[in-house]
Coordinates of C-alpha atoms in Angstrom, one line a residue:
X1 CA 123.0 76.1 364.1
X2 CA 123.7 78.8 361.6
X3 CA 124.0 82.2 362.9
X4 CA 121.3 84.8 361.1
X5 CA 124.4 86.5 359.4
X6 CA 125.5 83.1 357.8
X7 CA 121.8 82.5 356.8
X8 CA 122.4 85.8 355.1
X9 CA 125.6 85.5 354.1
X10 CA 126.9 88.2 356.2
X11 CA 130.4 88.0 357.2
X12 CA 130.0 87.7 361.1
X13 CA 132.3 90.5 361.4
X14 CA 130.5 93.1 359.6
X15 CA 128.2 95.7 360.8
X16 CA 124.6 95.8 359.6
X17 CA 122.8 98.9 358.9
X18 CA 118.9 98.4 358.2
X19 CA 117.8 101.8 356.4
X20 CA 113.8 102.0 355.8
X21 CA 112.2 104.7 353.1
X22 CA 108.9 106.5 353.4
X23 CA 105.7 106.0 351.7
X24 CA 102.8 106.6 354.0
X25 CA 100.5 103.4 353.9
X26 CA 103.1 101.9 351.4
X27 CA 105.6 100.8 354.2
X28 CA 102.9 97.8 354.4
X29 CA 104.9 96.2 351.5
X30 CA 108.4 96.9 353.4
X31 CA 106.6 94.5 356.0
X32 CA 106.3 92.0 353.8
X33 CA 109.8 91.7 353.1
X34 CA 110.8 92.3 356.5
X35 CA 108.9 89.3 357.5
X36 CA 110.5 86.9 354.7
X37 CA 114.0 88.7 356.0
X38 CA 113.5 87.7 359.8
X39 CA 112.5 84.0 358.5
X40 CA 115.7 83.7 356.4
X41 CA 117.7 85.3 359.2
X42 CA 116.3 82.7 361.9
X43 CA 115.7 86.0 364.1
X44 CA 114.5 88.9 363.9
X45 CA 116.4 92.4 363.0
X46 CA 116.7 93.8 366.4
X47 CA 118.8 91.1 367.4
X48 CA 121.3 91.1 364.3
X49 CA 121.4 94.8 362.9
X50 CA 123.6 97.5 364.7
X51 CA 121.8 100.7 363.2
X52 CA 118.0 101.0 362.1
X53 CA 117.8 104.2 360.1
X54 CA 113.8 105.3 358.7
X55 CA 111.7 108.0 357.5
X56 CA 108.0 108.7 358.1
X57 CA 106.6 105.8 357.6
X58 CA 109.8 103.8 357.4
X59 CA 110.7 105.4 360.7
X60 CA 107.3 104.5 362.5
X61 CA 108.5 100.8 361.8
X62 CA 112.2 101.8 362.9
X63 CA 110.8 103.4 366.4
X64 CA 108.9 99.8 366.8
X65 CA 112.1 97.8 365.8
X66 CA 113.7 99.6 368.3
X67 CA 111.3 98.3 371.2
X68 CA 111.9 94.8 370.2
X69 CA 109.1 93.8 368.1
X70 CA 109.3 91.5 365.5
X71 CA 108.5 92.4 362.0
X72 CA 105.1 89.8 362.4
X73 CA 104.3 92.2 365.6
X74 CA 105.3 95.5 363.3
X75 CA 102.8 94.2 361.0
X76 CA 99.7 94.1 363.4
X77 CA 100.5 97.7 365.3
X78 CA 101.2 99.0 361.5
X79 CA 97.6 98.1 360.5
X80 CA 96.0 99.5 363.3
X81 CA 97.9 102.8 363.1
X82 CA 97.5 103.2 359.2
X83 CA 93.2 102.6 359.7
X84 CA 93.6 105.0 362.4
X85 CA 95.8 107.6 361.8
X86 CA 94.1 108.4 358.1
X87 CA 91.2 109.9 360.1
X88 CA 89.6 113.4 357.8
X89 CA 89.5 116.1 360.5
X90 CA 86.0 116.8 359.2
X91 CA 83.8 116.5 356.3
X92 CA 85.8 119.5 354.4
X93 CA 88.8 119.0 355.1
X94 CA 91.1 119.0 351.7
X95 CA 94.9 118.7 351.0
X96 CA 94.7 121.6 348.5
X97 CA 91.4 123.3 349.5
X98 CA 91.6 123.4 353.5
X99 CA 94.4 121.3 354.5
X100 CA 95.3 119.2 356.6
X101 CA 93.7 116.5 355.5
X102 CA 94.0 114.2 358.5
X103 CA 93.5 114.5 362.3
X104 CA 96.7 113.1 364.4
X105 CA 95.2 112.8 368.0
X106 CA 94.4 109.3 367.2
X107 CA 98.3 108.9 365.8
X108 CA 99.6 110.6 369.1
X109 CA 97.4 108.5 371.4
X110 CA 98.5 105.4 370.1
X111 CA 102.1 106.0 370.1
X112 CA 101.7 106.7 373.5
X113 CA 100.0 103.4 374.3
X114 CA 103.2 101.6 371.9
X115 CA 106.4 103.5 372.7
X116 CA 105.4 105.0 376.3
X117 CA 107.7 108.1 377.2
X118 CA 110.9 106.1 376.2
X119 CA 113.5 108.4 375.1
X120 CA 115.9 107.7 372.2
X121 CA 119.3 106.5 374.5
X122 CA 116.3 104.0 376.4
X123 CA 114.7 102.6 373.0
X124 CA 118.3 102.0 372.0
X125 CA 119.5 100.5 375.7
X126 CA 116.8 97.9 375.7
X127 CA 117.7 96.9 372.2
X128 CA 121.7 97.2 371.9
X129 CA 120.9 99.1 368.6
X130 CA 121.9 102.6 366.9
X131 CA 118.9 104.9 365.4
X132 CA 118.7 108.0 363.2
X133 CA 115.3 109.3 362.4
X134 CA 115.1 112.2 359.7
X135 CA 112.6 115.1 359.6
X136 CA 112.9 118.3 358.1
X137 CA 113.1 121.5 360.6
X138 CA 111.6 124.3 359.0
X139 CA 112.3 127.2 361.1
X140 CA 116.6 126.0 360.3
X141 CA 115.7 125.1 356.8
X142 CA 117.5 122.0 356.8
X143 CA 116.9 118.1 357.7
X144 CA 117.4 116.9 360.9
X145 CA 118.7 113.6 362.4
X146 CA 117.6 112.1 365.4
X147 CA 120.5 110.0 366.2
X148 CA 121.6 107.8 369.5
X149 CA 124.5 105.5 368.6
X150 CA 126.7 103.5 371.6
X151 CA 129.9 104.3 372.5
X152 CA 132.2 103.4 375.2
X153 CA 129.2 101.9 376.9
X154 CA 127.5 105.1 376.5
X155 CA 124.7 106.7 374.1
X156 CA 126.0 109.8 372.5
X157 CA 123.5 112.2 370.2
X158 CA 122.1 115.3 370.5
X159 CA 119.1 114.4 371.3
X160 CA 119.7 111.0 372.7
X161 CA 117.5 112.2 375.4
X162 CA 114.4 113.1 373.5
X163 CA 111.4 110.7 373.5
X164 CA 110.8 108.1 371.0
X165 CA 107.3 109.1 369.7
X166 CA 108.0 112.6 369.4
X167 CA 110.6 112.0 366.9
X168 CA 108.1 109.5 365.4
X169 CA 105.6 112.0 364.9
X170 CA 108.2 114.8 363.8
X171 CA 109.2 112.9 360.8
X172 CA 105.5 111.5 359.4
X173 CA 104.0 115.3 359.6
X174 CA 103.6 115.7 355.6
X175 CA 102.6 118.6 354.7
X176 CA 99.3 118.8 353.1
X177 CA 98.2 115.5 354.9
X178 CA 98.9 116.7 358.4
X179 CA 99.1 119.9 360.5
X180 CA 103.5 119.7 361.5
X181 CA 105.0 119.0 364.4
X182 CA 105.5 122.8 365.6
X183 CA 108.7 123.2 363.3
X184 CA 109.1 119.9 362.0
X185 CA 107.8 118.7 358.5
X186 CA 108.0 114.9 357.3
X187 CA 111.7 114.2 356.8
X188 CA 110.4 113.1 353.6
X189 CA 110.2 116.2 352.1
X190 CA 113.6 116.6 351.7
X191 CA 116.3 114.1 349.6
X192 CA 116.2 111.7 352.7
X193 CA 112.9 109.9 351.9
X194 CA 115.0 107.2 351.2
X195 CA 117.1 107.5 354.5
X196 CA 120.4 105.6 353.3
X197 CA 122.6 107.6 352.3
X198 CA 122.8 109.9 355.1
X199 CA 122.6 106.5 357.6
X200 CA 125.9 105.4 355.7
X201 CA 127.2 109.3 356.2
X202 CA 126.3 108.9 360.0
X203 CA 127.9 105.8 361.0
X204 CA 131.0 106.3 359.2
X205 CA 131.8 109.9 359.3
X206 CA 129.8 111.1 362.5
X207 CA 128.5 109.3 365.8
X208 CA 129.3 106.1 364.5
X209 CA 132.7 106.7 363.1
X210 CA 135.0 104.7 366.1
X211 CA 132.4 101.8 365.8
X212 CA 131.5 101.7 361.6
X213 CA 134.3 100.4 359.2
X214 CA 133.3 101.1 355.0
X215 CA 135.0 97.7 354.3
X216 CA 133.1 96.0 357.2
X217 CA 129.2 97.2 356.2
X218 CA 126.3 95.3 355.1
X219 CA 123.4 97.6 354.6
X220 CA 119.7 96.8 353.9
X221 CA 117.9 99.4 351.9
X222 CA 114.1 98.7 351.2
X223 CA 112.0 100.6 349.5
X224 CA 108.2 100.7 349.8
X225 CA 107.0 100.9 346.3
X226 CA 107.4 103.6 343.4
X227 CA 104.8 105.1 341.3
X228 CA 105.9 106.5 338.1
X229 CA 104.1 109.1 336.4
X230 CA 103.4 108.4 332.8
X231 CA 103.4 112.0 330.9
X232 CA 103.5 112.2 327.3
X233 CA 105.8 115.2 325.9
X234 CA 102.7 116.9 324.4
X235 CA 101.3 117.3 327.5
X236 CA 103.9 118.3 329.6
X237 CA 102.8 122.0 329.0
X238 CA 99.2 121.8 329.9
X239 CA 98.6 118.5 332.5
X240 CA 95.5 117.1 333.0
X241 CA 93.5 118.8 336.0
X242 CA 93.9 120.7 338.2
X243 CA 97.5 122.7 337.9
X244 CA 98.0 123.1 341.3
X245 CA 97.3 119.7 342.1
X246 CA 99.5 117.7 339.4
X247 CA 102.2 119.7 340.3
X248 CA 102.1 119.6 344.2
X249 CA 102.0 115.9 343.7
X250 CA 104.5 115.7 341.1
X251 CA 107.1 117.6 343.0
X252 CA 106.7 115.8 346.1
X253 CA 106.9 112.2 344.8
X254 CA 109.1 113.1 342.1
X255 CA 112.0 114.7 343.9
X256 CA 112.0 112.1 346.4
X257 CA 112.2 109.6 344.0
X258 CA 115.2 111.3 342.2
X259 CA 117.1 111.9 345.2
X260 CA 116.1 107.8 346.5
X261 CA 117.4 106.7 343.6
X262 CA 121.0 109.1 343.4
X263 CA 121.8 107.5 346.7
X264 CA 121.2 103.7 345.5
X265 CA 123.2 104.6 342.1
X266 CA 126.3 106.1 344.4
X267 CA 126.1 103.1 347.1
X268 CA 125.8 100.8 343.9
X269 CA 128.6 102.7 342.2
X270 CA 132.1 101.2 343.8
X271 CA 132.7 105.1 345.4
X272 CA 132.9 103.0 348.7
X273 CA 135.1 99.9 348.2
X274 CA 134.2 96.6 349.6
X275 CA 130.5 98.0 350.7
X276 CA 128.2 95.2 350.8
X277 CA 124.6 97.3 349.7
X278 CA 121.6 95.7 349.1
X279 CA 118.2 97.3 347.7
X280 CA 114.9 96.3 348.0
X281 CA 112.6 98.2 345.7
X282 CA 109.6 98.0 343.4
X283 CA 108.7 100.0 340.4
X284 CA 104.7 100.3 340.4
X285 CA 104.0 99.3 337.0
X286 CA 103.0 96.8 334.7
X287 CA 107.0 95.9 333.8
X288 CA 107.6 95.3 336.8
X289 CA 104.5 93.4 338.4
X290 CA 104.8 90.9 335.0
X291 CA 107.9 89.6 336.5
X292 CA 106.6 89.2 340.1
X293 CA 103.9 86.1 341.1
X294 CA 100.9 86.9 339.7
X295 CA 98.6 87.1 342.6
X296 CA 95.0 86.8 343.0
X297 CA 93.3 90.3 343.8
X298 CA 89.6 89.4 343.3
X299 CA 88.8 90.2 347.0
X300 CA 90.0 93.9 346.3
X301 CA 86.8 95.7 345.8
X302 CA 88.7 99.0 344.7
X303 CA 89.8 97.6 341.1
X304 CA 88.2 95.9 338.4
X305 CA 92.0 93.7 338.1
X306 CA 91.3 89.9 338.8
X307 CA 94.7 89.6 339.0
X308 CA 97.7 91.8 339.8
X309 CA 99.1 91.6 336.3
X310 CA 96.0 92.6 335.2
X311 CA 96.2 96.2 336.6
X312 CA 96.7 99.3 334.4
X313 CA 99.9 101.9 335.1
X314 CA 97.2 104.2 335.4
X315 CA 95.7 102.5 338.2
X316 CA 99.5 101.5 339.6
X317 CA 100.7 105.2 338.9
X318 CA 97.9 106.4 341.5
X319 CA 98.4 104.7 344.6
X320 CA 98.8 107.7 346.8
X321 CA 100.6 107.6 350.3
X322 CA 97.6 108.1 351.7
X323 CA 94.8 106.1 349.9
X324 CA 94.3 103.3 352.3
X325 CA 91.7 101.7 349.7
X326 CA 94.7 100.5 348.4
X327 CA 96.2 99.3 351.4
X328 CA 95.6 95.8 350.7
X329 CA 96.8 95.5 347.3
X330 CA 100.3 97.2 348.6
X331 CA 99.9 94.4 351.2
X332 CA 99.8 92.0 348.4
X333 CA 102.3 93.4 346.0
X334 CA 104.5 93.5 349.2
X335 CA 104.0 89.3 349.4
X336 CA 104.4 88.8 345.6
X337 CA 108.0 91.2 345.8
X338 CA 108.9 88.4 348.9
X339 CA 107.9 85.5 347.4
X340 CA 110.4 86.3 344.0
X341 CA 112.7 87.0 346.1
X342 CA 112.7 84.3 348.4
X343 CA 110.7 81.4 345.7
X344 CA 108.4 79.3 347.8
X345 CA 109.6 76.2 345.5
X346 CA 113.3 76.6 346.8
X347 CA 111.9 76.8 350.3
X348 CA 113.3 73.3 351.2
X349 CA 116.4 73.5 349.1
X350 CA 120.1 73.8 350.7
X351 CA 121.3 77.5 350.6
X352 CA 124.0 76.1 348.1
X353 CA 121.3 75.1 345.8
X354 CA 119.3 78.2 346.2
X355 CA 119.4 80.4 342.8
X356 CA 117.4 83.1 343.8
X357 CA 118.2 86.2 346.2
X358 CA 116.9 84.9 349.3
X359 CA 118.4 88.7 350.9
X360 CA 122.2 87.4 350.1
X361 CA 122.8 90.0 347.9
X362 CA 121.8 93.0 345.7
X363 CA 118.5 92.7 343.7
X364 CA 119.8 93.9 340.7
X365 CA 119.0 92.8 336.6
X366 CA 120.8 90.7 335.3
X367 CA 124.1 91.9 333.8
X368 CA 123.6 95.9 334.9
X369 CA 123.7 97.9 338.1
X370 CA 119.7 98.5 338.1
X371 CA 117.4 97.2 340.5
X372 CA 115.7 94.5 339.0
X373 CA 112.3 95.2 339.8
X374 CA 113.0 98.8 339.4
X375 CA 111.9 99.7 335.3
X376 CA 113.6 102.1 333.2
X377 CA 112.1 104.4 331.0
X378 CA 113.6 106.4 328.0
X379 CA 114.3 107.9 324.9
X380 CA 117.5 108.6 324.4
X381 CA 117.6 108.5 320.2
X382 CA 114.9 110.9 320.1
X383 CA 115.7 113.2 323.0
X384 CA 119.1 113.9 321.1
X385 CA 117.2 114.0 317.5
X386 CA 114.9 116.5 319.1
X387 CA 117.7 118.6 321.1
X388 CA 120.4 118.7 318.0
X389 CA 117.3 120.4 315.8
X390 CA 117.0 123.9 315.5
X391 CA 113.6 123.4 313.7
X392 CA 112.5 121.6 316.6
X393 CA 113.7 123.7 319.3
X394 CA 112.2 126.9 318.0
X395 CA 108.7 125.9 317.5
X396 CA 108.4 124.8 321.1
X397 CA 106.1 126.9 323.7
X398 CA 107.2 129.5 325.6
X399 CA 104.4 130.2 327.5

């Protein structure tokens, strides 16, 4: 019987980082490919990765992995943490007028009732597996890695020792949303939404560096869904709304984004010869949703769309972390993204006959190092029209 690294076309002596990005109620899509991942594997990723790296959201799933659930199992504690955790503390609470938002005594009680008082080193005992968890310390000013990796027999890390469910609640305290974690923010505030890059930094150049070989990596990036925010260059001066507002949100997605995506460009880029990478990610937009399975959404009573190619970027571009209204279309989207990726009509075909991905290799478009579900946007004729005219440059605002 195949091993789950052959199913993936892994070569069996190559390690296998799994690396999970943040996204609030979004990670309900990364489920949805997890699931398809653990069917194409034969088992599920516990028993075939070597490190699970995650933040926020995609480090609430990580913190599960590591007590040996599979991603099926993931999907039913997910739900009831998302319904619960997005509790208002009361009828005025506000992000922007009296923040928090959200209450987490319901999050801490039932992490308790999950994780236990595990530490770190125990999660990763029970498991055989390596873990870094990012959050941001604000009293250092600078990101922070819960790591525990094996070695010698041993579990080395600063804070190996630390429990489990602290460090997941350290790295999903967003600010705005939720009151932090003493002095730790949501390690999504920082470049390491996206955790990969600094999981590749820490197994090869730091606790894993005696066990983690560059030319001997296979590494699993998923994303859990991007919104792009559509502004037109005449309003880029005056937004629509509240100022505040726009740009507290724009920042924080925006930034995040940028920095996700600078990561996935320098994995994708050769830097790091022989590196087997492979992303996972979906622009939310109507580019990108046209090429996925065109599911039915009627039961959605949040959107007028009968069908998901049916819905507006407006609508798509809006899909907070936190608006659990629209945790079932993410749920959906999430299936759609797993079933192009893993065609139900090559289901019962050999893998040599297989054409799609089927998590064998890089999502990428066709003929170019881009995600291919991930769309481009640009204007690079009139951007350098606009920017080579002094006409143009003078009459522009300056205040």
């Amino acid at each position: 019987m195949p091993t789950p690294k052959q199913n993936l076309n892994i070569p069996e002596s190559n390690k296998v980082i799994l690396s999970l990005d943040g996204g609030g109620m979004r990670g309900i899509l990364t489920l949805q490919l997890l699931k398809k991942l653990e069917q194409v594997a034969g088992a599920p990723c516990y028993k075939w990765c070597d490190l699970i790296a995650g933040t926020s959201t995609g480090a609430i799933i990580t913190g599960l992995i590591l007590k040996g659930k599979t991603a099926l199992e993931i999907e039913k504690l997910y739900m009831q943490l998302v319904t619960q955790v997005f509790t208002k503390r009361n009828i005025l609470s506000d992000r922007f007028l009296n923040p928090p938002k959200f209450d987490k005594s319901n999050y801490r009680k039932l992490l308790k009732q999950i994780v236990d008082d595990d530490t770190l080193a125990q999660a990763c005992a029970n498991t055989n597996l390596d873990v870094m968890i990012t959050s941001k310390d604000m009293t250092a000013g600078e990101e922070t890695f819960f790591t525990c990796f094996r070695e010698n027999g041993a579990h080395i890390g600063t804070y190996k020792d630390v429990l489990l469910r602290a460090v997941m609640e350290a790295t999903m305290s967003a600010p705005t949303y939720f009151i932090p974690f003493e002095r730790f923010i949501d390690g999504g505030t920082t470049t390491f939404n996206n955790p990969v890059g600094a999981a590749v930094l820490e197994a090869l150049c730091y606790s894993g560096k005696n066990s983690y070989q560059a030319d001997k990596l296979t590494i699993f990036s998923f994303g859990t869904g991007t919104s792009l925010r559509f502004i037109a260059p005449t309003e880029t001066h005056d937004p629509k709304g509240l100022d505040i507002k726009f740009w507290l949100n724009y920042v924080m997605d925006e930034t995040g984004k940028d920095a996700s995506e600078m990561q996935v460009d320098m994995l994708r880029s050769g830097l790091i010869k022989n590196l087997d990478f492979r992303r996972y990610q979906i622009s939310l937009d109507e580019t990108s949703l046209g090429k996925i399975p065109d599911k039915d959404i009627t039961q959605l009573y949040h959107t007028q769309a009968n069908k998901l190619r049916q819905l507006t970027n407006k609508e798509l571009g809006s899909i907070d972390m936190a608006d659990v209204t629209k945790f079932s279309l993410m749920q959906i989207i999430g299936e759609a993204m797993a079933e192009y990726i893993c065609p139900p009509a090559e289901q019962n075909l050999h893998t040599v006959q297989q054409t799609a991905n089927w998590f064998r290799k890089d999502l990428l478009a066709p003929n170019k190092k881009r995600g291919d579900l991930v769309t481009a946007f640009g204007d690079t004729q009139q951007i350098a029209t606009n920017l080579s005219s002094v006409a143009w440059i003078n009459k522009q605002a300056t205040e």
